[in-house]
């Protein structure tokens, strides 16, 4: 008489379990040039104004507006002021200083005549068109005043935000640090790319794929390859690495057969194994081992990557304080019919074409070994667990990759 089968875990239940594993990363100071994509951990307050000083908005001549009220007028050029000059002499009435864009406006000047309105003279200059006070001048603090909160905690740092921080003199920024993930592929059959294959061996791909997925999500990945199907070797391989990571991410060794090294190594040690009501990617595991979060993914490559997208990627991004933890989604119409197993959420690979009326075309079949189909896809087609057949033209949800 067979045993009673355990109920399947829903996709939503396992998402919540994995999300709760990885805590928010601490706030650390990171060089501003290395902070792209990270999230500010504290408000950023301007220590200096922007602009720092009154400066010229044009290449031209610093003048008193009253001296060029009637044109044409010829003025002696008393000084040159390139950008970066620190010993700027004051402007005497009835004279001009040749000045470059961004250079400090001399005391006594209240406007800049752009060079195109002059004869570009060096000893003296003929001004053909006059200016009014403050014309072509950038005043100090016109953009940012000292003490202004320019960026709030929780802001994701893009190029413009980093440019602002650098302009204010911040050489480092307080940010949520990148989540650190140890990616582990198991299996005695795995061989590094470029090495000769013996009968029954395959090239290892999951580690490369998952480490890249961690980095694409914004995290840091260390790849540890080729742990054989031996529990003692497994524990030895990870023993000195766990203290430095936030998550141990494994692929393979979690199914119901023999030689399931991940399952054997973690059962009874804080990691729970379950079957999730999804295709591909049913066998999953999660928990804590020696205080470190663990997520175990199935070994078939498509199962591993789809599982990462559905469960791990959102958890990593949430841990770094990012607000857009989920991939963008859209509604689309199938170009071809699909079938799906009852009681399971199916994630089929597809290509989305917004130009043809939001049509999505399935790529390859449902098999979890069809890695080339995944590589040719730009979205996942989600078929709900209570749906077993969809006709061409049916509306579905797609998750962009």
Short mmCIF file of C-alpha atoms in Angstrom, two decimals:
data_model
loop_
_atom_site.label_atom_id
_atom_site.label_comp_id
_atom_site.label_asym_id
_atom_site.label_seq_id
_atom_site.Cartn_x
_atom_site.Cartn_y
_atom_site.Cartn_z
CA UNK A 1 0.00 0.00 0.00
CA UNK A 2 1.55 3.32 -1.10
CA UNK A 3 2.13 6.26 1.23
CA UNK A 4 -0.03 9.35 1.31
CA UNK A 5 1.32 11.97 -1.07
CA UNK A 6 2.06 15.36 0.38
CA UNK A 7 0.09 18.32 -0.98
CA UNK A 8 1.96 20.52 -3.42
CA UNK A 9 3.17 23.95 -2.34
CA UNK A 10 1.71 26.78 -4.38
CA UNK A 11 3.93 29.18 -6.32
CA UNK A 12 2.80 32.06 -4.11
CA UNK A 13 3.58 30.12 -0.92
CA UNK A 14 7.12 29.29 -2.02
CA UNK A 15 7.68 32.86 -3.21
CA UNK A 16 6.80 34.09 0.28
CA UNK A 17 9.07 31.50 1.89
CA UNK A 18 12.11 32.45 -0.19
CA UNK A 19 11.40 36.17 0.17
CA UNK A 20 11.49 35.84 3.96
CA UNK A 21 14.89 34.10 3.90
CA UNK A 22 17.10 36.91 2.65
CA UNK A 23 17.14 39.88 5.02
CA UNK A 24 17.78 43.45 3.95
CA UNK A 25 21.46 44.05 3.32
CA UNK A 26 23.28 46.51 5.61
CA UNK A 27 24.10 50.10 4.69
CA UNK A 28 27.78 50.51 3.78
CA UNK A 29 29.86 53.27 2.22
CA UNK A 30 30.68 52.53 -1.42
CA UNK A 31 32.78 54.68 -3.77
CA UNK A 32 30.41 56.86 -5.79
CA UNK A 33 31.84 55.49 -9.04
CA UNK A 34 30.89 51.94 -7.96
CA UNK A 35 27.35 52.70 -6.73
CA UNK A 36 25.43 52.41 -10.02
CA UNK A 37 22.13 50.59 -9.49
CA UNK A 38 22.39 50.53 -5.71
CA UNK A 39 19.89 52.08 -3.29
CA UNK A 40 20.71 54.98 -0.97
CA UNK A 41 20.61 53.98 2.67
CA UNK A 42 20.34 57.54 4.03
CA UNK A 43 19.22 60.96 2.84
CA UNK A 44 21.86 62.89 0.91
CA UNK A 45 22.17 66.51 2.09
CA UNK A 46 24.11 69.08 0.06
CA UNK A 47 27.29 70.21 1.89
CA UNK A 48 28.00 72.85 -0.75
CA UNK A 49 25.86 74.88 -3.17
CA UNK A 50 25.45 74.20 -6.87
CA UNK A 51 26.79 76.12 -8.66
CA UNK A 52 29.57 76.62 -6.15
CA UNK A 53 30.11 80.23 -7.28
CA UNK A 54 28.79 82.77 -9.77
CA UNK A 55 30.07 81.67 -13.16
CA UNK A 56 29.71 82.28 -16.87
CA UNK A 57 27.15 80.38 -18.90
CA UNK A 58 28.88 81.33 -22.15
CA UNK A 59 32.25 81.82 -23.78
CA UNK A 60 32.47 85.59 -24.11
CA UNK A 61 33.25 88.71 -22.09
CA UNK A 62 32.39 89.56 -18.50
CA UNK A 63 31.10 93.14 -18.37
CA UNK A 64 29.03 95.61 -16.44
CA UNK A 65 25.67 95.69 -18.24
CA UNK A 66 25.62 99.50 -17.98
CA UNK A 67 28.88 99.69 -19.99
CA UNK A 68 27.28 97.96 -23.01
CA UNK A 69 23.86 99.56 -22.84
CA UNK A 70 24.67 101.49 -26.02
CA UNK A 71 26.31 99.53 -28.85
CA UNK A 72 28.54 99.20 -30.68
CA UNK A 73 31.09 99.96 -28.00
CA UNK A 74 34.80 99.14 -27.73
CA UNK A 75 36.18 98.09 -24.33
CA UNK A 76 39.74 97.22 -23.30
CA UNK A 77 40.20 93.56 -22.34
CA UNK A 78 41.91 93.66 -18.93
CA UNK A 79 42.18 89.92 -18.16
CA UNK A 80 41.56 86.37 -19.36
CA UNK A 81 39.52 84.09 -17.11
CA UNK A 82 39.63 80.42 -18.18
CA UNK A 83 37.66 77.81 -16.28
CA UNK A 84 39.59 76.79 -13.17
CA UNK A 85 41.33 80.11 -12.58
CA UNK A 86 41.39 80.85 -8.86
CA UNK A 87 43.02 84.31 -8.74
CA UNK A 88 40.30 86.23 -10.60
CA UNK A 89 40.90 90.01 -10.61
CA UNK A 90 37.91 92.31 -10.13
CA UNK A 91 36.42 94.04 -13.16
CA UNK A 92 36.99 97.76 -13.33
CA UNK A 93 34.29 100.02 -14.84
CA UNK A 94 34.61 100.54 -18.58
CA UNK A 95 36.60 97.31 -19.16
CA UNK A 96 35.87 93.68 -20.06
CA UNK A 97 37.40 90.33 -19.10
CA UNK A 98 37.52 87.56 -21.67
CA UNK A 99 35.84 84.59 -19.93
CA UNK A 100 35.16 80.93 -20.68
CA UNK A 101 32.09 78.85 -19.86
CA UNK A 102 32.11 77.78 -16.20
CA UNK A 103 34.80 80.28 -15.17
CA UNK A 104 34.20 82.39 -12.04
CA UNK A 105 32.47 85.70 -12.68
CA UNK A 106 34.79 88.50 -11.52
CA UNK A 107 33.68 90.88 -8.80
CA UNK A 108 32.19 94.00 -10.36
CA UNK A 109 30.76 92.13 -13.40
CA UNK A 110 27.03 91.46 -13.63
CA UNK A 111 26.64 89.97 -17.12
CA UNK A 112 28.43 88.13 -19.91
CA UNK A 113 28.33 89.08 -23.59
CA UNK A 114 28.57 85.93 -25.68
CA UNK A 115 31.49 85.89 -28.07
CA UNK A 116 29.21 85.72 -31.13
CA UNK A 117 28.01 89.28 -30.35
CA UNK A 118 31.58 90.65 -30.49
CA UNK A 119 34.59 90.79 -32.78
CA UNK A 120 36.38 88.29 -30.44
CA UNK A 121 39.18 90.73 -29.75
CA UNK A 122 41.92 90.02 -27.20
CA UNK A 123 43.49 93.42 -26.44
CA UNK A 124 40.22 95.21 -26.87
CA UNK A 125 36.79 94.00 -27.90
CA UNK A 126 34.01 95.58 -29.94
CA UNK A 127 30.61 94.67 -28.49
CA UNK A 128 27.85 94.78 -31.12
CA UNK A 129 24.89 93.78 -28.93
CA UNK A 130 24.28 94.69 -25.32
CA UNK A 131 23.14 92.55 -22.40
CA UNK A 132 21.12 93.15 -19.25
CA UNK A 133 22.16 92.37 -15.68
CA UNK A 134 22.41 88.60 -14.93
CA UNK A 135 22.31 87.67 -18.62
CA UNK A 136 24.43 84.56 -19.35
CA UNK A 137 25.34 84.24 -15.65
CA UNK A 138 24.84 81.19 -13.43
CA UNK A 139 24.43 82.36 -9.87
CA UNK A 140 25.79 80.37 -6.91
CA UNK A 141 23.15 78.03 -5.38
CA UNK A 142 20.84 78.58 -8.35
CA UNK A 143 20.48 74.77 -8.61
CA UNK A 144 21.07 73.51 -5.06
CA UNK A 145 21.37 75.42 -1.79
CA UNK A 146 23.54 74.22 1.09
CA UNK A 147 21.54 71.96 3.40
CA UNK A 148 19.06 70.85 0.75
CA UNK A 149 18.11 67.16 0.81
CA UNK A 150 18.88 66.31 -2.80
CA UNK A 151 18.25 62.54 -2.74
CA UNK A 152 16.12 60.57 -0.32
CA UNK A 153 16.96 57.24 1.29
CA UNK A 154 15.57 54.51 -0.93
CA UNK A 155 16.53 56.24 -4.18
CA UNK A 156 18.02 53.94 -6.78
CA UNK A 157 21.24 55.48 -8.08
CA UNK A 158 21.43 55.95 -11.82
CA UNK A 159 23.88 58.02 -13.88
CA UNK A 160 22.14 61.36 -13.14
CA UNK A 161 22.00 60.70 -9.39
CA UNK A 162 25.66 59.72 -9.31
CA UNK A 163 26.55 62.83 -11.30
CA UNK A 164 24.73 65.00 -8.76
CA UNK A 165 26.47 63.28 -5.84
CA UNK A 166 29.87 63.71 -7.46
CA UNK A 167 29.16 67.39 -8.21
CA UNK A 168 28.42 67.89 -4.50
CA UNK A 169 31.76 66.35 -3.55
CA UNK A 170 30.64 62.92 -2.34
CA UNK A 171 33.47 60.45 -2.97
CA UNK A 172 31.47 57.64 -1.32
CA UNK A 173 27.79 57.06 -0.70
CA UNK A 174 25.85 55.17 1.99
CA UNK A 175 24.04 52.40 0.12
CA UNK A 176 22.44 49.04 0.67
CA UNK A 177 25.29 46.77 -0.31
CA UNK A 178 24.90 44.18 -3.01
CA UNK A 179 23.56 40.85 -1.83
CA UNK A 180 26.29 38.18 -1.85
CA UNK A 181 25.41 34.81 -3.31
CA UNK A 182 27.43 31.59 -3.43
CA UNK A 183 26.27 29.70 -6.53
CA UNK A 184 26.92 25.98 -6.32
CA UNK A 185 26.47 23.38 -9.05
CA UNK A 186 26.50 19.74 -8.03
CA UNK A 187 26.86 16.54 -9.97
CA UNK A 188 29.68 14.11 -10.65
CA UNK A 189 28.69 14.21 -14.32
CA UNK A 190 29.62 17.89 -14.72
CA UNK A 191 32.71 18.98 -16.66
CA UNK A 192 34.04 22.48 -17.17
CA UNK A 193 33.60 23.92 -20.66
CA UNK A 194 36.62 23.25 -22.84
CA UNK A 195 37.59 20.02 -21.09
CA UNK A 196 37.22 16.63 -22.81
CA UNK A 197 34.03 14.72 -22.06
CA UNK A 198 33.91 11.07 -21.04
CA UNK A 199 30.81 8.97 -21.77
CA UNK A 200 27.94 10.08 -19.53
CA UNK A 201 29.43 13.48 -18.75
CA UNK A 202 28.02 16.90 -19.69
CA UNK A 203 29.31 20.45 -19.71
CA UNK A 204 28.34 22.44 -16.65
CA UNK A 205 26.01 25.35 -17.51
CA UNK A 206 23.75 26.05 -14.54
CA UNK A 207 26.46 27.73 -12.49
CA UNK A 208 27.41 30.10 -15.28
CA UNK A 209 23.76 30.88 -15.96
CA UNK A 210 22.73 31.41 -12.32
CA UNK A 211 25.80 33.45 -11.43
CA UNK A 212 25.04 35.71 -14.40
CA UNK A 213 21.41 35.92 -13.26
CA UNK A 214 22.51 37.01 -9.77
CA UNK A 215 24.70 39.74 -11.26
CA UNK A 216 21.97 40.87 -13.63
CA UNK A 217 19.66 41.18 -10.62
CA UNK A 218 22.23 43.50 -9.00
CA UNK A 219 23.95 41.07 -6.66
CA UNK A 220 27.46 39.66 -6.34
CA UNK A 221 28.02 36.02 -7.25
CA UNK A 222 30.80 33.60 -6.40
CA UNK A 223 30.65 30.47 -8.53
CA UNK A 224 31.69 27.15 -6.98
CA UNK A 225 31.59 24.33 -9.48
CA UNK A 226 31.55 20.58 -9.69
CA UNK A 227 30.86 19.36 -6.20
CA UNK A 228 30.55 15.60 -6.68
CA UNK A 229 27.59 13.57 -5.48
CA UNK A 230 29.09 13.01 -2.05
CA UNK A 231 27.73 14.59 1.15
CA UNK A 232 31.09 14.91 2.90
CA UNK A 233 32.63 16.63 -0.15
CA UNK A 234 29.62 18.90 -0.35
CA UNK A 235 29.96 20.10 3.25
CA UNK A 236 33.72 20.49 2.90
CA UNK A 237 33.33 22.61 -0.24
CA UNK A 238 31.03 25.17 1.37
CA UNK A 239 32.42 25.19 4.92
CA UNK A 240 34.83 28.11 4.60
CA UNK A 241 32.64 30.18 2.27
CA UNK A 242 29.36 30.48 4.15
CA UNK A 243 30.45 33.26 6.51
CA UNK A 244 30.97 35.66 3.59
CA UNK A 245 27.62 35.24 1.82
CA UNK A 246 23.96 36.13 2.32
CA UNK A 247 22.57 33.22 0.29
CA UNK A 248 23.72 29.80 -0.81
CA UNK A 249 22.08 28.99 -4.15
CA UNK A 250 22.36 25.43 -5.42
CA UNK A 251 21.11 23.64 -8.51
CA UNK A 252 20.59 19.92 -8.79
CA UNK A 253 20.44 17.17 -6.22
CA UNK A 254 16.93 17.90 -4.90
CA UNK A 255 14.68 15.34 -6.60
CA UNK A 256 13.30 12.09 -5.26
CA UNK A 257 15.90 9.70 -6.68
CA UNK A 258 19.15 8.31 -5.34
CA UNK A 259 22.36 10.37 -5.21
CA UNK A 260 20.50 13.61 -4.45
CA UNK A 261 23.45 15.18 -2.65
CA UNK A 262 21.90 18.55 -1.79
CA UNK A 263 18.84 16.93 -0.31
CA UNK A 264 20.94 14.42 1.62
CA UNK A 265 23.31 17.12 2.89
CA UNK A 266 20.61 19.49 4.16
CA UNK A 267 17.74 17.27 5.29
CA UNK A 268 17.34 17.67 9.03
CA UNK A 269 19.79 20.58 9.07
CA UNK A 270 17.41 23.51 8.65
CA UNK A 271 16.45 23.20 4.99
CA UNK A 272 13.01 21.97 3.99
CA UNK A 273 12.28 20.33 0.66
CA UNK A 274 8.98 20.50 -1.15
CA UNK A 275 7.32 20.13 -4.51
CA UNK A 276 5.85 23.31 -5.93
CA UNK A 277 2.77 23.19 -8.15
CA UNK A 278 4.58 24.51 -11.24
CA UNK A 279 6.11 23.32 -14.50
CA UNK A 280 9.04 23.42 -14.92
CA UNK A 281 10.69 23.57 -11.51
CA UNK A 282 8.67 21.37 -9.16
CA UNK A 283 11.33 20.22 -6.67
CA UNK A 284 12.50 23.11 -4.48
CA UNK A 285 14.15 23.62 -1.13
CA UNK A 286 14.66 26.54 1.23
CA UNK A 287 15.78 27.28 4.75
CA UNK A 288 18.84 28.18 6.80
CA UNK A 289 22.05 26.24 7.27
CA UNK A 290 24.48 27.50 9.92
CA UNK A 291 22.59 30.79 9.88
CA UNK A 292 22.91 31.32 6.12
CA UNK A 293 19.89 31.46 3.82
CA UNK A 294 19.71 28.53 1.41
CA UNK A 295 17.64 28.16 -1.77
CA UNK A 296 17.95 24.91 -3.67
CA UNK A 297 16.84 24.75 -7.29
CA UNK A 298 16.29 21.76 -9.56
CA UNK A 299 19.07 20.65 -11.86
CA UNK A 300 17.49 20.78 -15.30
CA UNK A 301 18.70 24.07 -16.76
CA UNK A 302 15.33 25.56 -17.73
CA UNK A 303 13.87 24.52 -14.37
CA UNK A 304 16.77 26.19 -12.59
CA UNK A 305 16.52 29.48 -14.48
CA UNK A 306 12.72 29.68 -14.34
CA UNK A 307 12.89 28.95 -10.60
CA UNK A 308 15.42 31.72 -10.18
CA UNK A 309 13.17 34.17 -12.02
CA UNK A 310 10.07 33.25 -10.04
CA UNK A 311 11.52 32.81 -6.54
CA UNK A 312 15.09 34.06 -6.11
CA UNK A 313 15.40 37.19 -8.22
CA UNK A 314 12.59 39.08 -6.42
CA UNK A 315 14.07 38.14 -3.03
CA UNK A 316 17.54 39.39 -3.99
CA UNK A 317 16.24 42.71 -5.27
CA UNK A 318 14.06 43.26 -2.23
CA UNK A 319 17.06 42.56 0.01
CA UNK A 320 18.95 45.42 -1.66
CA UNK A 321 16.05 47.83 -1.11
CA UNK A 322 15.02 47.99 -4.76
CA UNK A 323 11.38 48.80 -5.40
CA UNK A 324 11.04 47.09 -8.79
CA UNK A 325 11.55 43.57 -7.48
CA UNK A 326 9.33 41.89 -10.08
CA UNK A 327 9.87 41.75 -13.81
CA UNK A 328 7.49 43.87 -15.92
CA UNK A 329 4.40 42.02 -17.11
CA UNK A 330 1.83 42.51 -19.85
CA UNK A 331 -1.25 40.89 -21.31
CA UNK A 332 -0.79 39.25 -24.70
CA UNK A 333 -2.55 36.97 -27.15
CA UNK A 334 -1.25 33.50 -28.01
CA UNK A 335 -0.22 32.84 -31.60
CA UNK A 336 -0.64 29.09 -31.11
CA UNK A 337 -2.54 26.75 -28.76
CA UNK A 338 -1.01 25.47 -25.52
CA UNK A 339 -1.71 22.62 -23.14
CA UNK A 340 -0.74 22.62 -19.47
CA UNK A 341 -0.78 19.94 -16.73
CA UNK A 342 -3.72 20.21 -14.32
CA UNK A 343 -3.04 21.71 -10.92
CA UNK A 344 0.24 23.34 -11.90
CA UNK A 345 1.20 26.85 -12.94
CA UNK A 346 3.07 26.48 -16.20
CA UNK A 347 5.78 28.86 -17.36
CA UNK A 348 6.32 28.50 -21.09
CA UNK A 349 9.01 30.32 -22.99
CA UNK A 350 7.91 32.84 -25.60
CA UNK A 351 8.65 35.84 -27.80
CA UNK A 352 6.48 38.93 -27.51
CA UNK A 353 5.68 41.10 -30.52
CA UNK A 354 4.04 44.41 -29.59
CA UNK A 355 3.97 45.48 -33.23
CA UNK A 356 1.48 42.76 -34.24
CA UNK A 357 -1.20 43.48 -31.68
CA UNK A 358 0.53 42.18 -28.54
CA UNK A 359 1.01 38.64 -29.83
CA UNK A 360 3.19 36.16 -27.96
CA UNK A 361 4.58 33.10 -29.71
CA UNK A 362 5.59 30.02 -27.69
CA UNK A 363 9.22 28.99 -28.24
CA UNK A 364 9.96 25.28 -27.91
CA UNK A 365 7.96 22.84 -25.85
CA UNK A 366 7.45 22.53 -22.09
CA UNK A 367 10.53 20.34 -21.54
CA UNK A 368 12.88 21.50 -18.80
CA UNK A 369 15.97 20.54 -20.83
CA UNK A 370 15.22 22.85 -23.78
CA UNK A 371 17.84 25.48 -22.99
CA UNK A 372 18.07 26.82 -26.54
CA UNK A 373 14.37 27.73 -26.44
CA UNK A 374 14.96 29.71 -23.27
CA UNK A 375 17.92 31.50 -24.86
CA UNK A 376 15.72 32.53 -27.80
CA UNK A 377 12.90 33.81 -25.58
CA UNK A 378 12.25 37.26 -24.19
CA UNK A 379 9.38 36.39 -21.86
CA UNK A 380 7.69 33.67 -19.85
CA UNK A 381 4.07 32.83 -20.64
CA UNK A 382 2.21 32.11 -17.41
CA UNK A 383 -0.59 29.55 -17.58
CA UNK A 384 -2.64 29.40 -14.34
CA UNK A 385 -2.87 26.12 -12.45
CA UNK A 386 -6.59 25.73 -13.17
CA UNK A 387 -6.11 25.99 -16.95
CA UNK A 388 -5.20 22.92 -19.04
CA UNK A 389 -5.82 24.17 -22.58
CA UNK A 390 -5.54 27.51 -24.31
CA UNK A 391 -6.54 28.17 -27.91
CA UNK A 392 -4.68 30.42 -30.32
CA UNK A 393 -5.80 33.96 -29.63
CA UNK A 394 -6.34 33.34 -25.92
CA UNK A 395 -5.21 36.18 -23.65
CA UNK A 396 -2.37 35.34 -21.27
CA UNK A 397 0.01 37.06 -18.87
CA UNK A 398 3.65 37.35 -19.93
CA UNK A 399 6.62 38.13 -17.72
CA UNK A 400 9.46 39.87 -19.57
CA UNK A 401 12.98 38.54 -19.12
#
